[in-house]
Amino acid sequence: MKNNTWTIFKKECARFFGDRTMLMTTVVMPGLLIYIIYSFMGDNFMQPTEDDSQATVYVENMPETLRPVVEALPFNLVTDGFDGETLKSDLVLKDSDFAYMVFPEGFDSLVANYNPAGGLPAPNVLIYHNSASEKSRMAYDLLCGVLNQWEDSMTNRFDINASSDAGEVFDLAKDEDIVGDLFSELIPMLLLLMAFSGCMSIAPPSIAGEKERGTIATLLVTPLKRNELALGKVLSLSLFALLSGMSSFLGMMLSLPKLIHADEMGLSANIYTFSDYGMLLLLILCTVLVLTAISSIISAKAKSVKAASSVMAPLMLVVMLVGMMPMMTGTEVSSNAMFLIPIYNSVQSMSMVFAREVTLIPVVITVAANIVYSVLGVWVLTKLLNSEKVMFSK
Amino acid sequence: MEEILRVEHLCKTFELSRKQQKIEGTTRTKTVAVNDVSFSAYKGEIFGLLGPNGAGKTTTLRMLATLIAPDSGNAFINGCSVVAEPEKVRAQIGFLTSELKLEDFFTPNYLFDFFSQLYGIDPNVVAERKRKLFSRFGIEKFAEVKVANLSTGMKQKVSLVVSLVHDPDFIIFDEPTNGLDVLTARTVTDYLQELRSEGKTIILSTHIFSLVERLCDRVGIIIDGQMTHCDTLQGICAGQSLEDRFFEIYKEKKGETA
Ligand SMILES: Nc1ncnc2c1ncn2[C@@H]1O[C@H](COP(=O)(O)OP(=O)(O)O)[C@@H](O)[C@H]1O
Ligand SMILES: [Mg+2]
């Protein structure tokens, strides 16, 4: 009766896909809501402000190399006819919506001739702003970002072409790195969170709920083996968690460009290869299996749906913290053995894929380890289903 | 008489949770639910476990149904040990109790097919059996109605039918009429007699004397986890009414422990 697993799987699917409310709340709504909210936020709050309400940026000694870059930014640019001291005193006011940037005179040649080993201070750019004013702060952030980017590219190509002109600063490779960095820090965590929240909304009703309602006992008196039940549950729940997570993820990915105004900034996610996506899919699949196994075990141990959810809530925090590891430590991992740690291994591997620094071995270790953990998880779940203390405790 | 069930020295002790200790007003951490119970049941009979609430009837039946394992002792159904071969036992028995619920979301029709598959029954047999059982219990009209929307009585009938999808020869029934309205209760007891006439063996538990008198061929009296008497109905009653005889036994037993 090996196909009992399949019978259970089919029943769970009939339950899940036949229940319009369940489908709505776990698959359709999360993605839709995220899409609507993010798009709305992008349209209304993050929009580079219209001409007359754009932040003004006053620039003193604008270097020729940077001029085209700064001019391309969504600011009202003023490069002469102002008094620096007045600006600085005006900036103290809370509703001052401008920033004031001062380059040292002859910045370009200073930079070109600067010798980091010479012991002299590097040329310094000053940006006066008022962080209490939204526009001023955003102008500051954007200017910092652009200058840092530019500085990176200066030192990167110092040996090759120290007098490169500004038009080349934002070359394609650089953009890919921006996207890659952004994605590698954010997306794995978001993926993980969405998958886990999918598990959180699906596993407790399906396992703790069946226990609570006494429907699982009806299954336990049939010749159905406990491991068949455990496997059927984990596989079907993984599928639903995957769908739920995918929905959230799609909603996010579709609205993210709107949120960060990627098109206006010239960013694109179109930088990954077919094998990147393949690895990502594998990683996501094995991660969802692990997360489902964990959620199922918690749900089986819990006395009620409520109890299961309340155990899983703090776990969400843990998952989030682990998900933030690439932001804190980057994609470097001290040893391949680290890829044996569940959840952490998924985050790091996905992060490496997104940063386009992925190598085969960590991914293989991650996928293999996670499959082993899932099998272990099914085994533990089998034990729990077999335990009368867990199944029938009063 | 062909012995189909042999119960040998079954024992079961439960640990009491804090909550239970409070409910029962005790500081004991353990309670002996079933204490060295042995008996046999024979093919084609209805065997009744009679005892007051908390005597250990449900616990005994759950051990027979392999839902819980005995601490010691064993029981054999058709020669299969509930301890060593629980899956074989499960394939041969039907266990009915109000504890076993059906998922609200599904229809009787779906559930019948689903459980038939778990028992590995030939689809052709399933269709015929479903038709027969559904018509016997008046479920046809409700075959496509979700369990959630059925009346309590209809739910119980569907539960009963679903427990019998594999046409078991051995049926365990915990408190068959508990919580049933009089009409459904009658349908159920009539059906149990019908099953007996087909040669099936039924073991049921109850605290209702009249039910035992009406249905059972043999009776085991269980008090405080121990089976004090086990005999034919006539043998137990010895000319008295079952109720009078039971209280006599009960007093003897309680006097002995006091
Ligand atoms: N899962 C359990 N945990 C703790 N105690 C239990 C459990 N099940 C039954 N008991 C206790 O075992 C005793 C016998 O219970 P039970 O078999 O349900 O009696 P009956 O069915 O004859 O009314 C009672 O004292 C009951 O409280
Ligand atoms: Mg009982």
JSON list of N, CA and C and ligand atoms in Angstrom, two decimals, chain A residues 392 394, chain B residues 14-16 20 24 31 33 52-59, ligand 1:
[
{"chain": "A", "resi": 392, "resn": "PHE", "atom": "N", "xyz": [-2.86, 11.71, 21.59]},
{"chain": "A", "resi": 392, "resn": "PHE", "atom": "CA", "xyz": [-4.09, 11.61, 22.38]},
{"chain": "A", "resi": 392, "resn": "PHE", "atom": "C", "xyz": [-3.95, 12.16, 23.78]},
{"chain": "A", "resi": 394, "resn": "LYS", "atom": "N", "xyz": [-4.50, 14.27, 26.99]},
{"chain": "A", "resi": 394, "resn": "LYS", "atom": "CA", "xyz": [-5.70, 14.98, 27.44]},
{"chain": "A", "resi": 394, "resn": "LYS", "atom": "C", "xyz": [-5.31, 16.26, 28.16]},
{"chain": "B", "resi": 14, "resn": "PHE", "atom": "N", "xyz": [-1.96, 5.67, 32.98]},
{"chain": "B", "resi": 14, "resn": "PHE", "atom": "CA", "xyz": [-1.77, 6.99, 32.38]},
{"chain": "B", "resi": 14, "resn": "PHE", "atom": "C", "xyz": [-1.09, 7.91, 33.37]},
{"chain": "B", "resi": 15, "resn": "GLU", "atom": "N", "xyz": [-0.25, 8.78, 32.82]},
{"chain": "B", "resi": 15, "resn": "GLU", "atom": "CA", "xyz": [0.25, 9.86, 33.65]},
{"chain": "B", "resi": 15, "resn": "GLU", "atom": "C", "xyz": [-0.80, 10.95, 33.66]},
{"chain": "B", "resi": 16, "resn": "LEU", "atom": "N", "xyz": [-1.01, 11.54, 34.82]},
{"chain": "B", "resi": 16, "resn": "LEU", "atom": "CA", "xyz": [-2.01, 12.60, 34.91]},
{"chain": "B", "resi": 16, "resn": "LEU", "atom": "C", "xyz": [-1.35, 13.96, 34.72]},
{"chain": "B", "resi": 20, "resn": "GLN", "atom": "N", "xyz": [-5.58, 17.48, 34.69]},
{"chain": "B", "resi": 20, "resn": "GLN", "atom": "CA", "xyz": [-6.38, 16.31, 35.08]},
{"chain": "B", "resi": 20, "resn": "GLN", "atom": "C", "xyz": [-6.39, 16.11, 36.58]},
{"chain": "B", "resi": 24, "resn": "GLU", "atom": "N", "xyz": [-9.74, 15.82, 38.76]},
{"chain": "B", "resi": 24, "resn": "GLU", "atom": "CA", "xyz": [-10.07, 14.66, 39.57]},
{"chain": "B", "resi": 24, "resn": "GLU", "atom": "C", "xyz": [-9.79, 14.89, 41.05]},
{"chain": "B", "resi": 31, "resn": "THR", "atom": "N", "xyz": [-2.57, 7.21, 37.00]},
{"chain": "B", "resi": 31, "resn": "THR", "atom": "CA", "xyz": [-3.83, 6.52, 37.27]},
{"chain": "B", "resi": 31, "resn": "THR", "atom": "C", "xyz": [-3.84, 5.21, 36.49]},
{"chain": "B", "resi": 33, "resn": "ALA", "atom": "N", "xyz": [-5.67, 2.78, 34.55]},
{"chain": "B", "resi": 33, "resn": "ALA", "atom": "CA", "xyz": [-6.95, 2.78, 33.83]},
{"chain": "B", "resi": 33, "resn": "ALA", "atom": "C", "xyz": [-7.43, 1.36, 33.58]},
{"chain": "B", "resi": 52, "resn": "PRO", "atom": "N", "xyz": [-19.16, 1.40, 34.96]},
{"chain": "B", "resi": 52, "resn": "PRO", "atom": "CA", "xyz": [-19.47, 2.81, 35.17]},
{"chain": "B", "resi": 52, "resn": "PRO", "atom": "C", "xyz": [-18.46, 3.70, 34.44]},
{"chain": "B", "resi": 53, "resn": "ASN", "atom": "N", "xyz": [-18.72, 4.99, 34.43]},
{"chain": "B", "resi": 53, "resn": "ASN", "atom": "CA", "xyz": [-17.77, 5.92, 33.80]},
{"chain": "B", "resi": 53, "resn": "ASN", "atom": "C", "xyz": [-16.41, 5.85, 34.48]},
{"chain": "B", "resi": 54, "resn": "GLY", "atom": "N", "xyz": [-15.38, 5.86, 33.70]},
{"chain": "B", "resi": 54, "resn": "GLY", "atom": "CA", "xyz": [-14.03, 5.84, 34.25]},
{"chain": "B", "resi": 54, "resn": "GLY", "atom": "C", "xyz": [-13.54, 4.46, 34.61]},
{"chain": "B", "resi": 55, "resn": "ALA", "atom": "N", "xyz": [-14.32, 3.42, 34.25]},
{"chain": "B", "resi": 55, "resn": "ALA", "atom": "CA", "xyz": [-13.94, 2.06, 34.62]},
{"chain": "B", "resi": 55, "resn": "ALA", "atom": "C", "xyz": [-12.76, 1.54, 33.80]},
{"chain": "B", "resi": 56, "resn": "GLY", "atom": "N", "xyz": [-12.59, 2.13, 32.60]},
{"chain": "B", "resi": 56, "resn": "GLY", "atom": "CA", "xyz": [-11.49, 1.67, 31.75]},
{"chain": "B", "resi": 56, "resn": "GLY", "atom": "C", "xyz": [-11.97, 1.00, 30.48]},
{"chain": "B", "resi": 57, "resn": "LYS", "atom": "N", "xyz": [-13.25, 1.15, 30.17]},
{"chain": "B", "resi": 57, "resn": "LYS", "atom": "CA", "xyz": [-13.80, 0.51, 28.96]},
{"chain": "B", "resi": 57, "resn": "LYS", "atom": "C", "xyz": [-13.17, 1.09, 27.69]},
{"chain": "B", "resi": 58, "resn": "THR", "atom": "N", "xyz": [-13.22, 2.41, 27.59]},
{"chain": "B", "resi": 58, "resn": "THR", "atom": "CA", "xyz": [-12.68, 3.06, 26.39]},
{"chain": "B", "resi": 58, "resn": "THR", "atom": "C", "xyz": [-11.21, 2.73, 26.23]},
{"chain": "B", "resi": 59, "resn": "THR", "atom": "N", "xyz": [-10.48, 2.78, 27.34]},
{"chain": "B", "resi": 59, "resn": "THR", "atom": "CA", "xyz": [-9.04, 2.49, 27.28]},
{"chain": "B", "resi": 59, "resn": "THR", "atom": "C", "xyz": [-8.80, 1.07, 26.75]},
{"chain": "C", "resi": 1, "resn": "LIG", "atom": "N1", "xyz": [-5.27, 9.87, 27.81]},
{"chain": "C", "resi": 1, "resn": "LIG", "atom": "C1", "xyz": [-5.49, 9.75, 29.13]},
{"chain": "C", "resi": 1, "resn": "LIG", "atom": "N2", "xyz": [-4.66, 10.38, 29.99]},
{"chain": "C", "resi": 1, "resn": "LIG", "atom": "C2", "xyz": [-4.85, 10.28, 31.32]},
{"chain": "C", "resi": 1, "resn": "LIG", "atom": "N3", "xyz": [-5.83, 9.56, 31.88]},
{"chain": "C", "resi": 1, "resn": "LIG", "atom": "C3", "xyz": [-6.70, 8.92, 31.10]},
{"chain": "C", "resi": 1, "resn": "LIG", "atom": "C4", "xyz": [-6.58, 8.98, 29.67]},
{"chain": "C", "resi": 1, "resn": "LIG", "atom": "N4", "xyz": [-7.57, 8.23, 29.15]},
{"chain": "C", "resi": 1, "resn": "LIG", "atom": "C5", "xyz": [-8.28, 7.75, 30.18]},
{"chain": "C", "resi": 1, "resn": "LIG", "atom": "N5", "xyz": [-7.77, 8.15, 31.35]},
{"chain": "C", "resi": 1, "resn": "LIG", "atom": "C6", "xyz": [-8.24, 7.78, 32.68]},
{"chain": "C", "resi": 1, "resn": "LIG", "atom": "O1", "xyz": [-8.34, 6.39, 32.73]},
{"chain": "C", "resi": 1, "resn": "LIG", "atom": "C7", "xyz": [-9.51, 6.00, 33.42]},
{"chain": "C", "resi": 1, "resn": "LIG", "atom": "C8", "xyz": [-10.37, 5.12, 32.55]},
{"chain": "C", "resi": 1, "resn": "LIG", "atom": "O2", "xyz": [-10.90, 5.89, 31.50]},
{"chain": "C", "resi": 1, "resn": "LIG", "atom": "P1", "xyz": [-11.81, 5.31, 30.35]},
{"chain": "C", "resi": 1, "resn": "LIG", "atom": "O3", "xyz": [-11.15, 4.12, 29.79]},
{"chain": "C", "resi": 1, "resn": "LIG", "atom": "O4", "xyz": [-12.12, 6.42, 29.42]},
{"chain": "C", "resi": 1, "resn": "LIG", "atom": "O5", "xyz": [-13.13, 4.89, 31.13]},
{"chain": "C", "resi": 1, "resn": "LIG", "atom": "P2", "xyz": [-14.58, 4.52, 30.57]},
{"chain": "C", "resi": 1, "resn": "LIG", "atom": "O6", "xyz": [-14.51, 4.49, 29.09]},
{"chain": "C", "resi": 1, "resn": "LIG", "atom": "O7", "xyz": [-14.87, 3.21, 31.16]},
{"chain": "C", "resi": 1, "resn": "LIG", "atom": "O8", "xyz": [-15.49, 5.57, 31.06]},
{"chain": "C", "resi": 1, "resn": "LIG", "atom": "C9", "xyz": [-10.21, 7.26, 33.86]},
{"chain": "C", "resi": 1, "resn": "LIG", "atom": "O9", "xyz": [-9.86, 7.52, 35.18]},
{"chain": "C", "resi": 1, "resn": "LIG", "atom": "C10", "xyz": [-9.64, 8.31, 32.94]},
{"chain": "C", "resi": 1, "resn": "LIG", "atom": "O10", "xyz": [-9.58, 9.55, 33.59]}
]
